[in-house]
Coordinates of C-alpha atoms and ligand atoms in Angstrom, one line a residue:
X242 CA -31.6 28.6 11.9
X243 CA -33.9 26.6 14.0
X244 CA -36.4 28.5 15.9
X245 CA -37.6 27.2 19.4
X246 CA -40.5 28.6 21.3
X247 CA -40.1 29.5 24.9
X248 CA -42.6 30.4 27.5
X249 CA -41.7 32.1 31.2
X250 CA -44.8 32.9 33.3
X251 CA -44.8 35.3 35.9
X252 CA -47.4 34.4 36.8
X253 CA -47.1 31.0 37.7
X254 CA -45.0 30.9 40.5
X255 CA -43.6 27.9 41.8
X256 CA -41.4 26.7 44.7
X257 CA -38.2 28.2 46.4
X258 CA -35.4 27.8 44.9
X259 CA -33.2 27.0 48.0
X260 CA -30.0 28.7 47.8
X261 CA -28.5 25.6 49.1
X262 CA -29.1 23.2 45.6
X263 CA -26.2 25.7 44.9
X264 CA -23.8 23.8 47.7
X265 CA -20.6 22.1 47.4
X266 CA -18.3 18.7 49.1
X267 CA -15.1 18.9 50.2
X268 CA -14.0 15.4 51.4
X269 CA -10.7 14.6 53.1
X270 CA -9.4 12.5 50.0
X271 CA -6.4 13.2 47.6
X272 CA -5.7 17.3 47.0
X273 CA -9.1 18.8 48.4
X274 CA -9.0 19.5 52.2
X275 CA -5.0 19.8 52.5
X276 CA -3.6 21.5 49.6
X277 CA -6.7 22.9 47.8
X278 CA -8.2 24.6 50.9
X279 CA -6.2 24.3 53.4
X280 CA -2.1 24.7 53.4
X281 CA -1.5 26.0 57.4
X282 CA -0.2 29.0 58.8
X283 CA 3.2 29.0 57.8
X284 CA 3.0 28.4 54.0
X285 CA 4.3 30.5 51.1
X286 CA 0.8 30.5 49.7
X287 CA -1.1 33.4 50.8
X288 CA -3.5 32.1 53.8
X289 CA -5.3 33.7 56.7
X290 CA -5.1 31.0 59.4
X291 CA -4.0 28.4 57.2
X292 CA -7.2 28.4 54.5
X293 CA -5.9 29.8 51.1
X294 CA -7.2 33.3 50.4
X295 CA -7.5 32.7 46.4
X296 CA -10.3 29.8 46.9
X297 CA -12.3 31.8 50.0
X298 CA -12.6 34.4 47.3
X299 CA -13.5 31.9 44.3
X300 CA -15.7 30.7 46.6
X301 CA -17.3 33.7 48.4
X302 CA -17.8 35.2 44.3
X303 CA -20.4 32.2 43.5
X304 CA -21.4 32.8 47.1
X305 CA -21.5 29.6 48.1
X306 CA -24.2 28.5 50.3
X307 CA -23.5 25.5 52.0
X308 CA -20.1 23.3 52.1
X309 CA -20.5 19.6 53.1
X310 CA -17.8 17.5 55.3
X311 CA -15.7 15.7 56.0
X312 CA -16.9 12.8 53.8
X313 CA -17.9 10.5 52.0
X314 CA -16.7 7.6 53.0
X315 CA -14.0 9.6 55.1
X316 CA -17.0 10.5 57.1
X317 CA -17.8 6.5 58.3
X318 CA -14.4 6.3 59.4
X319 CA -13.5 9.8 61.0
X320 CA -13.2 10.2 64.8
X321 CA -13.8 14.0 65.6
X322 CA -12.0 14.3 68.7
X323 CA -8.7 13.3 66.6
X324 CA -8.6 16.7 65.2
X325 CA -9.1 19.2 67.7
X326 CA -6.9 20.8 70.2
X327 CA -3.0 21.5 70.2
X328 CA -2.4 20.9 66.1
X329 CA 0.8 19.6 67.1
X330 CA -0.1 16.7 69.4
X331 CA -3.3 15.5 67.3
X332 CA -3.5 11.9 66.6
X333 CA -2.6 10.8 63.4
X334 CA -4.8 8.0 61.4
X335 CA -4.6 6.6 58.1
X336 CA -7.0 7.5 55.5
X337 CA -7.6 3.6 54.5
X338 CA -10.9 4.6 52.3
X339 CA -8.5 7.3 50.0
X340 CA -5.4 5.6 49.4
X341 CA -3.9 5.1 52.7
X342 CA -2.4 8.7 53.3
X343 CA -1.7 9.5 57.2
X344 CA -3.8 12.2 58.3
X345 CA -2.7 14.7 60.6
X346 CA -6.1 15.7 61.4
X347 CA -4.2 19.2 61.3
X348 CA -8.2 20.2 59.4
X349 CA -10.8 19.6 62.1
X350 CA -13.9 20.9 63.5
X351 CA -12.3 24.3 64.3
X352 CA -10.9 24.5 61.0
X353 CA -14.2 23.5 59.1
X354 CA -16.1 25.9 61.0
X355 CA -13.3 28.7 60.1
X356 CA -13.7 27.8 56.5
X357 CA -17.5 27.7 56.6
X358 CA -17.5 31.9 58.2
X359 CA -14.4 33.5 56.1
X360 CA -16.7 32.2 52.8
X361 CA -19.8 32.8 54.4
X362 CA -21.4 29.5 53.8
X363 CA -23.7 27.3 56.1
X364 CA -21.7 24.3 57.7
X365 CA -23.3 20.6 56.5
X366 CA -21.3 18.0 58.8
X367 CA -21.4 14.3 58.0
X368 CA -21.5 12.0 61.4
X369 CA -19.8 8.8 61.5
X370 CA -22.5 5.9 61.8
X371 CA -20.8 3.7 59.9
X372 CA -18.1 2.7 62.3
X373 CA -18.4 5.4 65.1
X374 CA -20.6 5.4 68.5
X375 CA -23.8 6.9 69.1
X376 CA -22.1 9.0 72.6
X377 CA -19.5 10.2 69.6
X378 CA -21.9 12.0 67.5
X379 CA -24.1 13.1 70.1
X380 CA -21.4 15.0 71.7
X381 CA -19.9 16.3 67.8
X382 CA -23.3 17.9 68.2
X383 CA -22.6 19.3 72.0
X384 CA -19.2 20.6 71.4
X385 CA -20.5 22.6 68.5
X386 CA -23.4 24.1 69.6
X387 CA -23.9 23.6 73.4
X388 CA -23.7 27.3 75.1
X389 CA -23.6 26.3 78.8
X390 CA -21.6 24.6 81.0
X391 CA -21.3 20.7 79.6
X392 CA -18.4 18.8 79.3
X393 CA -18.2 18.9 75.9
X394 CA -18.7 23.1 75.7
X395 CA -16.0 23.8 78.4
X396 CA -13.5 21.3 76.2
X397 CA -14.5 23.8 73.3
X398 CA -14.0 26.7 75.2
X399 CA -10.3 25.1 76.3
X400 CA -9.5 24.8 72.8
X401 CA -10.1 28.3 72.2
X402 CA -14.0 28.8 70.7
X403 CA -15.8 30.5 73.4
X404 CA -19.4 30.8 71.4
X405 CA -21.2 28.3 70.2
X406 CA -21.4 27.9 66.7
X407 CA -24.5 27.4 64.6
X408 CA -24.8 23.8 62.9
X409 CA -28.1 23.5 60.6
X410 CA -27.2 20.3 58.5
X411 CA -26.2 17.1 60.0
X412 CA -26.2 14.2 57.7
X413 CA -26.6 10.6 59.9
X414 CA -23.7 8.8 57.6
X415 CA -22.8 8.5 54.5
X416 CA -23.3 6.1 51.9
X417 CA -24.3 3.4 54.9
X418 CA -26.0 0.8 52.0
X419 CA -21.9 0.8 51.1
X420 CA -18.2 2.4 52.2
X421 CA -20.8 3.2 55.3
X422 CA -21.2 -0.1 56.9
X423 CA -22.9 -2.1 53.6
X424 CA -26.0 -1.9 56.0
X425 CA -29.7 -3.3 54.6
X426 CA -32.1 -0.6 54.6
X427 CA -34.2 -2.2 57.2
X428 CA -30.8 -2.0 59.7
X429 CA -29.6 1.4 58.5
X430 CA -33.3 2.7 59.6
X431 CA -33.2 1.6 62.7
X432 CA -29.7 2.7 63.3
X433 CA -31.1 6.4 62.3
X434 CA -33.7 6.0 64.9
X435 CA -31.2 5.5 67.6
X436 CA -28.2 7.9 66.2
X437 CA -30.5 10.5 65.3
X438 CA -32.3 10.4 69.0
X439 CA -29.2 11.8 70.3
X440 CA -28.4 14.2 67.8
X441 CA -29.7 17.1 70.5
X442 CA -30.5 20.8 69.8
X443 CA -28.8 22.8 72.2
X444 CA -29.1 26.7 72.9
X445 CA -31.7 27.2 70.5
X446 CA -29.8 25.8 67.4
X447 CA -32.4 23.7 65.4
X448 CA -30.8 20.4 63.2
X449 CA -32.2 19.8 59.7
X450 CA -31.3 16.4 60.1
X451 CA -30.2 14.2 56.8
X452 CA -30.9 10.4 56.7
X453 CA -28.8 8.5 53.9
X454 CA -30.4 7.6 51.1
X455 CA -30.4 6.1 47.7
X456 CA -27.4 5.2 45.7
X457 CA -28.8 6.7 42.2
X458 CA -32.4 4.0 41.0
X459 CA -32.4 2.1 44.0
X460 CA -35.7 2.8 44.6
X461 CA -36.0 -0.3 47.6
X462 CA -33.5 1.9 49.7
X463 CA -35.7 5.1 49.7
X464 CA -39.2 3.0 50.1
X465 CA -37.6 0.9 53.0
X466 CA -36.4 3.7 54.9
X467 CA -39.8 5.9 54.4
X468 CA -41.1 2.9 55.8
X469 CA -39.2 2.9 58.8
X470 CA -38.1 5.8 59.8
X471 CA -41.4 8.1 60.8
X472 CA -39.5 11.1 62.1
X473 CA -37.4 13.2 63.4
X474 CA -35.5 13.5 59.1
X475 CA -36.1 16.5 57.5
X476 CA -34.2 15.1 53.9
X477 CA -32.8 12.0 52.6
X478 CA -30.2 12.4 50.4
X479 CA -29.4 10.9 46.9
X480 CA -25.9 10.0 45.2
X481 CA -25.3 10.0 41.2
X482 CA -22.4 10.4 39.6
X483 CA -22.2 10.6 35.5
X484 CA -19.3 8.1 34.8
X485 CA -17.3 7.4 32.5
X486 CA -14.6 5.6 34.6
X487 CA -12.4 4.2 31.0
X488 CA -11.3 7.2 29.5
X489 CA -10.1 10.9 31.0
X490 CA -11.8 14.0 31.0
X491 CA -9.7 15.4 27.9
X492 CA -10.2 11.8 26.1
X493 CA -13.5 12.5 25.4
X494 CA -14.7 11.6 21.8
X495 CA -17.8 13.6 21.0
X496 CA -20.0 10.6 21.2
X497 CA -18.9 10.1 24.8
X498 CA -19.7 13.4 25.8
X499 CA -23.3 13.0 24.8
X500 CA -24.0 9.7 26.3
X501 CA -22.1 11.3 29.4
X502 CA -24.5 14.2 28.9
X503 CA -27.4 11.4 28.5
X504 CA -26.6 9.8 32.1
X505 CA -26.6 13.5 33.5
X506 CA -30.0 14.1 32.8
X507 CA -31.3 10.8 33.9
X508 CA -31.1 13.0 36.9
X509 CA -35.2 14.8 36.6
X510 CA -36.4 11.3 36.2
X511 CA -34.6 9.8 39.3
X512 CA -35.9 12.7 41.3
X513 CA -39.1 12.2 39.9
X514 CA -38.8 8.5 40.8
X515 CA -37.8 9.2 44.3
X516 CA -40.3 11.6 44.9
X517 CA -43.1 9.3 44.2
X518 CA -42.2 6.7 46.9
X519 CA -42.1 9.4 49.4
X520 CA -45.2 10.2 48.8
X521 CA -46.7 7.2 49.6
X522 CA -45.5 7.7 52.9
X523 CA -44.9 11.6 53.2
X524 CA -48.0 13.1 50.5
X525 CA -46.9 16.3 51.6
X526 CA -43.3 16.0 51.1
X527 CA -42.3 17.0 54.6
X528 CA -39.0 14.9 54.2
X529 CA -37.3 16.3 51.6
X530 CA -34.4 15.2 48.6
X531 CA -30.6 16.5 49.8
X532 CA -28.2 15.7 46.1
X533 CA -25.6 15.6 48.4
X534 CA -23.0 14.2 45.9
X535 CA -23.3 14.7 42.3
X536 CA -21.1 15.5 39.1
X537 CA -18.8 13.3 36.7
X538 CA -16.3 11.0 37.2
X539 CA -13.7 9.9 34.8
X540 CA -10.5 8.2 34.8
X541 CA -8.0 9.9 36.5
X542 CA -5.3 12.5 35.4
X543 CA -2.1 10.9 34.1
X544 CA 0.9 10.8 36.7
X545 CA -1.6 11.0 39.9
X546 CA -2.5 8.8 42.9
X547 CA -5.7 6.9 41.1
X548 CA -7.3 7.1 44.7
X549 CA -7.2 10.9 44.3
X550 CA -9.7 11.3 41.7
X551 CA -8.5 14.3 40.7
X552 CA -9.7 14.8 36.7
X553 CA -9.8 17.7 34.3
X554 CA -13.2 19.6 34.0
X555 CA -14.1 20.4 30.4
X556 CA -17.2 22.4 28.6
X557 CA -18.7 19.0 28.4
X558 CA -18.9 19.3 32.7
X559 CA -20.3 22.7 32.1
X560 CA -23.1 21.1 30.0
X561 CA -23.7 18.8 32.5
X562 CA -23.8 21.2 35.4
X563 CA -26.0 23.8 33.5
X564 CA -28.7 20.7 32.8
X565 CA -28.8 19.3 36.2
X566 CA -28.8 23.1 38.1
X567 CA -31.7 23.2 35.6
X568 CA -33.1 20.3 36.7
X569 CA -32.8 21.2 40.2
X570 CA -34.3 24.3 40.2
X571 CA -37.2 23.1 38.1
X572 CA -37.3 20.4 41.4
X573 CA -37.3 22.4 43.6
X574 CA -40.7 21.8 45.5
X575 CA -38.3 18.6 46.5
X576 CA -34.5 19.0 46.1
X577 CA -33.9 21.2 49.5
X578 CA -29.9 21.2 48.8
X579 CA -27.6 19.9 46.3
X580 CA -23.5 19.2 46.8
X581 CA -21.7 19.1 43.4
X582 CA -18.4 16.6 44.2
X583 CA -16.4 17.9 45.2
X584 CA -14.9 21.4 45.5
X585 CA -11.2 21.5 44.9
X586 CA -9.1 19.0 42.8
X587 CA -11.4 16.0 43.0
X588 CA -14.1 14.9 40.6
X589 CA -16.3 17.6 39.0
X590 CA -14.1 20.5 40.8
X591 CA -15.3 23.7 40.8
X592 CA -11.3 24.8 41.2
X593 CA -8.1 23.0 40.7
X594 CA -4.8 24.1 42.6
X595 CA -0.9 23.9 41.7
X596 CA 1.0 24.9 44.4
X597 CA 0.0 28.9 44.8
X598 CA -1.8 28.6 41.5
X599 CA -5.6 28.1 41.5
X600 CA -7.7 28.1 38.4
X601 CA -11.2 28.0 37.5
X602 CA -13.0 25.1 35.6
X603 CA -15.8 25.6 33.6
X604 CA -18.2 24.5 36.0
X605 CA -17.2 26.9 38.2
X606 CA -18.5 29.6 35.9
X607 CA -21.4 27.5 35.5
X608 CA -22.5 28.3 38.9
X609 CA -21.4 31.4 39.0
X610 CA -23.5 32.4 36.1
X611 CA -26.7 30.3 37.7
X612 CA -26.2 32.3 41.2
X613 CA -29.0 34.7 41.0
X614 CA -31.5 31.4 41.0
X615 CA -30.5 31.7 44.6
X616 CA -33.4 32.2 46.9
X617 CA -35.2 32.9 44.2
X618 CA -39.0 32.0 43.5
X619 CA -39.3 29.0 40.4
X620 CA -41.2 30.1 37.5
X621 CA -42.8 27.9 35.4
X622 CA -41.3 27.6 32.2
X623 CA -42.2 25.5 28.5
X624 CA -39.9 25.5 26.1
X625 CA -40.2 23.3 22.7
X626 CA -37.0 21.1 22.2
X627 CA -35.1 19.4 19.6
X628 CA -33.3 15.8 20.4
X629 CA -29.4 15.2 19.3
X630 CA -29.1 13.6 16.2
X631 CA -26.3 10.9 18.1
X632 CA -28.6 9.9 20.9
X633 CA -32.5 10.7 20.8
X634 CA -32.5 10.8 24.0
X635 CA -31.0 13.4 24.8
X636 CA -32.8 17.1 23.8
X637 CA -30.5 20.0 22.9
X638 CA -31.9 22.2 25.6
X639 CA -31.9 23.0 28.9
X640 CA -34.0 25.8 30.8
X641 CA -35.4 27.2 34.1
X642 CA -36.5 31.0 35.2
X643 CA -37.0 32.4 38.5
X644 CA -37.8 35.7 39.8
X645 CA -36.6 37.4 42.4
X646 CA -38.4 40.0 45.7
X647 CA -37.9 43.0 43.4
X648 CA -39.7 41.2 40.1
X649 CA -36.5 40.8 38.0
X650 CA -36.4 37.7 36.0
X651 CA -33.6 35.5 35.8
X652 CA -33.3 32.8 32.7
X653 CA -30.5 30.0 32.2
X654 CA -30.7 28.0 29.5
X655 CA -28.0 25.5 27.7
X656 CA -27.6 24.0 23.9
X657 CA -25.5 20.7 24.4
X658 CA -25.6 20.4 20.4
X659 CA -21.9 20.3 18.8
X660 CA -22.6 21.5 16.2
X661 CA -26.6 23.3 15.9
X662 CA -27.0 26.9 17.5
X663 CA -30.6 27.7 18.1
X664 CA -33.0 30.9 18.3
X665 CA -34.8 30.7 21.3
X666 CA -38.1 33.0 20.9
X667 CA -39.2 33.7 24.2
X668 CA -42.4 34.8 25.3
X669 CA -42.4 36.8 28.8
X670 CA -46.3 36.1 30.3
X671 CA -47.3 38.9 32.8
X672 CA -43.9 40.8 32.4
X673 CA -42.3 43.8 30.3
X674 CA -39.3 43.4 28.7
X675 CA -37.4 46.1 30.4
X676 CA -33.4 46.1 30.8
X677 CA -32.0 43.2 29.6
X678 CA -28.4 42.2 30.0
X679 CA -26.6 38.7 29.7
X680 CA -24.0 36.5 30.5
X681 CA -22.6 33.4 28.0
X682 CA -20.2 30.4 28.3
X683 CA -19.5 29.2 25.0
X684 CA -16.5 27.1 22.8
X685 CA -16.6 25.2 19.7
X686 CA -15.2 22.4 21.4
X687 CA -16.8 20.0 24.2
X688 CA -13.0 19.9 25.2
X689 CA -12.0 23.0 25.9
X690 CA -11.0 23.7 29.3
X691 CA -8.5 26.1 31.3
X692 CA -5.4 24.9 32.6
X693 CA -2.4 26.2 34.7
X694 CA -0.8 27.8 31.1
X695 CA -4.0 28.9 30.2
X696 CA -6.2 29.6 32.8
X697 CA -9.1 32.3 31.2
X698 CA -9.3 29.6 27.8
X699 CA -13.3 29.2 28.8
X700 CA -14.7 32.2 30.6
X701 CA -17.7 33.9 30.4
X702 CA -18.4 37.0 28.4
X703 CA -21.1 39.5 28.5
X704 CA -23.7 38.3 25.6
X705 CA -25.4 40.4 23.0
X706 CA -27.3 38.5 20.9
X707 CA -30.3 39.3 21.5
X708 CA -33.4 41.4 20.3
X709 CA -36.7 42.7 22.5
X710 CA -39.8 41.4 20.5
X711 CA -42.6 43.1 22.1
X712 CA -43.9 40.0 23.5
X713 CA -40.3 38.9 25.5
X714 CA -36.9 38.6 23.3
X715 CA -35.3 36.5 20.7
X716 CA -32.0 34.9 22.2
X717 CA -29.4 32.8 19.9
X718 CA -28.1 29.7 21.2
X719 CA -24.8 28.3 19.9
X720 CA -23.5 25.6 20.1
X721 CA -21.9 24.1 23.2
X722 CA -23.3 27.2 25.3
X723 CA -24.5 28.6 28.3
X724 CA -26.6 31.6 28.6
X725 CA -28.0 33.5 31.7
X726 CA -30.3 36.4 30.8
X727 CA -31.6 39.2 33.5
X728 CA -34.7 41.4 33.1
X729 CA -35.6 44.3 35.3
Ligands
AHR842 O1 -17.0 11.7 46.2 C1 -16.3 10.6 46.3 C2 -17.0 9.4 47.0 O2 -18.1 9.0 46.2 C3 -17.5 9.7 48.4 O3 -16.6 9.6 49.4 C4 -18.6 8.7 48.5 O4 -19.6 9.1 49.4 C5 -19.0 8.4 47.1 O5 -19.1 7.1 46.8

């Protein structure tokens, strides 16, 4: 077997690892919002004011740090005030952007936040620019977080939230170079300017305040609006998806899942990119990179609404989650928060629903194994690599190591080869090798997935394979596999 040489200093220690890269996006479109999260009071399927009690607990078991809504391009089109008050009498609208459902706006602000505290996640709200008015988004912002007497805090108070929530992430539109408004840079900036003046922090709650940016290597968007917008944004954000729009998740040949892995990966390099036309206008990376919509998209499942996107998630998403969480972390001196999309039933889902049923996809474990990189410090890491034999540009491995307040270090690492496992000799600079235990996701097949009939087909088992060396510990790789390693 191939041996690979790994280095994890402790004692070069690098940024935070923000627990946020390890958000999610929860869009009103197809099955997320009503049916995956949120089925009302009086359903069959176990709920505590209307939010389903299986995916609060999926959800609170990765602990998930911070949810984004309600769009996408729902956001561009959404009029707040439609979904709050008496449930029964809100106005409905049709959802023109996701196949032209009615909504009943029966999941609003209230709702959100209710989501956002039974998972114990911080709220990320996405403000119409797009096609809504500055007073509108000014006073989203009031309603939520104003704590005296304003028009918008005594309408809260009517419909029933006496305190004040707390709002931290505010994005100022979505996708505004497209679905947003097809805006030129130069206009969306200047739109910012004025939206953003008005998004006001009341009672002490401060806004981290998210301007849109690039669609994946459109490097003019993110130079035009460091150009123009001088302050007052604390991140831009940056959309890529991985697709591979002719054929479904389960279609996959293995040649398709490496070129899909191939795209993933472009991800370091875009960031990268990115980051270097900040800097001519930010060299101290004030403004930081929010991946507020990321994962794979594929063709949808057979039988549903093609508008849904709702797809199957296979061990070929779990490679590409591992790699980019990787990616992340080793960026994390620039990528403050990252939303995989989206949450329930759509895209890259972390969880699928069918009827009371929920299961967990692969990626789902995938975070759930990479949790403890959460607030974490980034270690630097070095690890020698072999490339695919099908596409050289893709290497086999993936890796990143952080350490936490009490000095325990925390390794993830992937092997996207089909068919080549890997023994990765690790050398542990500046720390002992003392308890060692470890997690694994692993199948012979790219394919393999969970489903309704079979919902524990990919799961993660406690791992064994491996040895203490003296100088750090000699882990095997197989193929198509995650690892997560912990030493106290
Ligand atoms: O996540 C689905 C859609 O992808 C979002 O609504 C939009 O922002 C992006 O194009």
């Amino acid at each position: 077997m191939t041996t690979l040489k790994m280095t994890v200093n402790t004692y070069n220690r690098k940024s935070r690892i923000n627990p946020e890269i390890y958000g999610s996006f929860s869009e009103h479109l197809g099955r997320c919002i009503y049916e995956g999260i949120y089925v009302g009071e009086n359903s069959k399927i176990p709920n505590t004011n209307g939010i389903r009690n299986d995916v609060v607990a999926a959800l609170k078991a990765i602990k998930l740090p911070v949810l984004r809504w309600p769009g996408g391009c729902f956001a561009d089109e959404y009029h707040w005030k439609d979904g709050i008050g008496d449930r029964a009498k809100r106005k409905k609208m049709v959802n023109s952007h996701w196949g032209g459902l009615v909504e009943d706006n029966s999941f609003g602000t209230h709702e959100f936040f209710e989501l956002c505290e039974q998972v114990g996640c911080e709220p990320y709200i996405t403000g119409n620019l797009g096609s809504g008015t500055v007073a509108e988004m000014s006073e989203w912002i009031e309603y939520i977080t104003f704590d005296g007497l304003s028009p918008m805090a005594l309408e809260r108070r009517k419909n029933g939230r006496e305190d004040p929530w707390k709002l931290r992430y505010f994005g100022v539109g979505n996708e505004n170079w497209g679905c947003g408004g097809n805006m030129r840079p130069e206009f969306y900036a200047d739109q910012y300017r004025r939206y953003a003046t008005y998004c006001r922090e009341y009672s002490g709650n401060r806004l981290y305040k998210v301007a849109c940016g690039p669609d994946t290597a459109d490097y003019d968007w993110t130079d035009k609006i460091m150009a123009n917008i001088k302050k007052d944004m604390s991140a831009i954000s940056l959309h890529c998806y991985s697709w591979f729009s002719e054929k479904r998740a389960c279609e996959l040949t293995l040649e398709n899942c490496v070129n899909l892995i191939a795209k993933s990966r472009n991800m370091e390099k875009l960031i990268k990119g990115h980051k270097e036309i900040m800097a001519k206008y930010d060299p101290e990376h004030k403004v930081r990179i929010a991946v507020d919509e990321w994962g794979t998209w594929y063709k949808t499942e057979e039988g549903t609404n093609p508008r849904f996107l709702y797809q199957q998630s296979t061990m070929c998403d779990a490679m590409v989650a591992a790699g980019t969480l990787d990616i992340f972390n080793r960026n994390s001196d620039i990528v403050s928060m990252a939303n995989i999309a989206q949450t329930v039933n759509v895209l890259q889902a972390v969880l699928l629903t069918e009827g009371e049923n929920m299961i967990k996809t692969p990626t789902y474990h995938v975070f759930d194994m990479y949790k403890d990189h959460q607030g974490n410090t980034l270690l630097d890491t070095f690890c020698e690599n072999e490339k695919l034999e099908m596409n050289d540009t893709v290497y086999a491995c993936s890796q990143s190591a952080s350490i936490n307040e009490k000095g325990e270090v925390f390794v993830t690492m992937s092997n996207c080869s089909a068919d080549k496992p890997f023994d990765i000799d690790i050398e542990l600079i500046g720390k002992e090798a003392g308890e060692i235990s470890a997690k694994i996701l692993a199948s012979d097949d790219y394919l393999a997935h969970n489903s309704f009939d079979r919902p524990d087909a990919v799961k993660i088992s406690e791992y064994t394979k491996i040895r203490e060396t003296g100088k750090g510990m000699l882990v095997t790789l197989p193929p198509c596999s995650i690892a997560a390693i912990k030493v106290k």
